[in-house]
């Protein structure tokens, strides 16, 4: 019986030593072999380039008519003709309203008669100085003529005639500019007082977009700089615009007003909301695709490729235009950067470049 116990003990000790040797052999397997067994991550790549980089400044605002003028009725009277309606297009000088001209016509006739009477009195008094007017003294003749006209009210009658003619002309209200009618205030038959606002004429063929830009970006904007305008009514189609004015002061929110003139309107109306993208070219910038930059613990990282392995690079980023990012420090021009499958990528992980 003792013999069997000794035999079992010897077998158990031998088995224990065998397991320990196997464990030691497994621990001696180099870590490099495990790395070779891990499947390579398929990635797409791009090249970090030094080139001209368009920094995009985004801002929103409202469209306004480049010219916006009120049509005013200067002469009081009854509105007898109103051939316009809101939204109608008119041209500069077109008659858009007409007042009853009866009273103005009577005043004109009175002024004409008054001038005729004054001229008749002047000619009558002139006969008393026939010798002076027959002489060759031009200075004397001019002096007498001025005196006699003033005495007989010729000058005053001429002014009153011009005033009466102007009042008659004001019975017709003409469009001050070409554009569309807005905010029509009266109807035909209304009794109008003097200097009443009839409507507003908006030059809808020339629209401007007023936007506010951060003061940190204003140094990148200049007059005649190109901009893209996306109205809310059509966010897919960009309209071309140019910067025509920059307010020289910053408001309390740290914003600067910038005015952009649109080159086309495409049925847009003043008051519509729109978004502007102002392009600010940056020369000799090192840029990478936006997808190449990932963030780890709040820091920007770009993975490059060396010997078919990923390389972790902390970078300092600059301006971002939505498609590319400016790299200020961390990688060099010409580096091959990873643009896909880099969110969970590790340092020195095996990678395989794939094409589209």
PDB file of N, CA, C and O in Angstrom, residues 10 20 36 86 131 136 138 157 187 190 193 224 242 260 346:
ATOM      1  N   UNK A  10       5.146  10.679  -6.576  1.00  0.00           N
ATOM      2  CA  UNK A  10       6.189  10.949  -7.568  1.00  0.00           C
ATOM      3  C   UNK A  10       5.556  11.409  -8.871  1.00  0.00           C
ATOM      4  O   UNK A  10       6.022  12.341  -9.534  1.00  0.00           O
ATOM      5  N   UNK A  20       5.042  23.764 -15.096  1.00  0.00           N
ATOM      6  CA  UNK A  20       5.860  24.961 -14.864  1.00  0.00           C
ATOM      7  C   UNK A  20       6.757  25.239 -16.051  1.00  0.00           C
ATOM      8  O   UNK A  20       6.949  26.376 -16.469  1.00  0.00           O
ATOM      9  N   UNK A  36       2.560  40.551 -34.970  1.00  0.00           N
ATOM     10  CA  UNK A  36       2.452  40.048 -36.329  1.00  0.00           C
ATOM     11  C   UNK A  36       1.149  39.296 -36.562  1.00  0.00           C
ATOM     12  O   UNK A  36       0.668  39.184 -37.688  1.00  0.00           O
ATOM     13  N   UNK A  86     -48.745  96.729 -54.503  1.00  0.00           N
ATOM     14  CA  UNK A  86     -47.554  96.242 -53.797  1.00  0.00           C
ATOM     15  C   UNK A  86     -46.923  95.075 -54.556  1.00  0.00           C
ATOM     16  O   UNK A  86     -47.613  94.184 -55.036  1.00  0.00           O
ATOM     17  N   UNK A 131     -35.924 157.728 -74.464  1.00  0.00           N
ATOM     18  CA  UNK A 131     -34.648 158.335 -74.859  1.00  0.00           C
ATOM     19  C   UNK A 131     -33.490 157.527 -74.275  1.00  0.00           C
ATOM     20  O   UNK A 131     -32.470 157.297 -74.955  1.00  0.00           O
ATOM     21  N   UNK A 136     -27.009 154.497 -76.558  1.00  0.00           N
ATOM     22  CA  UNK A 136     -26.090 153.356 -76.629  1.00  0.00           C
ATOM     23  C   UNK A 136     -25.494 152.991 -75.292  1.00  0.00           C
ATOM     24  O   UNK A 136     -24.577 152.165 -75.235  1.00  0.00           O
ATOM     25  N   UNK A 138     -25.435 150.885 -72.554  1.00  0.00           N
ATOM     26  CA  UNK A 138     -25.993 149.588 -72.173  1.00  0.00           C
ATOM     27  C   UNK A 138     -26.120 149.443 -70.658  1.00  0.00           C
ATOM     28  O   UNK A 138     -27.076 148.840 -70.163  1.00  0.00           O
ATOM     29  N   UNK A 157     -43.889 138.047 -60.138  1.00  0.00           N
ATOM     30  CA  UNK A 157     -44.862 137.300 -60.936  1.00  0.00           C
ATOM     31  C   UNK A 157     -44.208 136.103 -61.628  1.00  0.00           C
ATOM     32  O   UNK A 157     -44.824 135.041 -61.776  1.00  0.00           O
ATOM     33  N   UNK A 187     -55.371 104.452 -50.805  1.00  0.00           N
ATOM     34  CA  UNK A 187     -56.210 103.925 -51.871  1.00  0.00           C
ATOM     35  C   UNK A 187     -56.718 105.073 -52.722  1.00  0.00           C
ATOM     36  O   UNK A 187     -56.725 106.229 -52.287  1.00  0.00           O
ATOM     37  N   UNK A 190     -58.505 108.769 -51.712  1.00  0.00           N
ATOM     38  CA  UNK A 190     -58.108 109.277 -50.400  1.00  0.00           C
ATOM     39  C   UNK A 190     -57.737 110.747 -50.473  1.00  0.00           C
ATOM     40  O   UNK A 190     -57.211 111.229 -51.481  1.00  0.00           O
ATOM     41  N   UNK A 193     -52.678 114.694 -47.370  1.00  0.00           N
ATOM     42  CA  UNK A 193     -52.043 115.910 -46.894  1.00  0.00           C
ATOM     43  C   UNK A 193     -50.666 116.042 -47.531  1.00  0.00           C
ATOM     44  O   UNK A 193     -50.141 115.095 -48.116  1.00  0.00           O
ATOM     45  N   UNK A 224     -13.919  94.286 -51.699  1.00  0.00           N
ATOM     46  CA  UNK A 224     -13.969  93.532 -52.957  1.00  0.00           C
ATOM     47  C   UNK A 224     -13.600  92.064 -52.785  1.00  0.00           C
ATOM     48  O   UNK A 224     -13.403  91.350 -53.773  1.00  0.00           O
ATOM     49  N   UNK A 242     -19.664  90.255 -53.179  1.00  0.00           N
ATOM     50  CA  UNK A 242     -18.396  90.932 -52.933  1.00  0.00           C
ATOM     51  C   UNK A 242     -18.548  91.856 -51.738  1.00  0.00           C
ATOM     52  O   UNK A 242     -19.584  92.506 -51.567  1.00  0.00           O
ATOM     53  N   UNK A 260     -22.117  92.975 -47.871  1.00  0.00           N
ATOM     54  CA  UNK A 260     -21.800  92.191 -49.060  1.00  0.00           C
ATOM     55  C   UNK A 260     -22.833  92.491 -50.135  1.00  0.00           C
ATOM     56  O   UNK A 260     -24.034  92.382 -49.891  1.00  0.00           O
ATOM     57  N   UNK A 346      -4.098  52.913 -32.516  1.00  0.00           N
ATOM     58  CA  UNK A 346      -3.047  53.034 -31.500  1.00  0.00           C
ATOM     59  C   UNK A 346      -1.712  53.345 -32.152  1.00  0.00           C
ATOM     60  O   UNK A 346      -1.542  53.233 -33.372  1.00  0.00           O
TER      61      UNK A 346
END
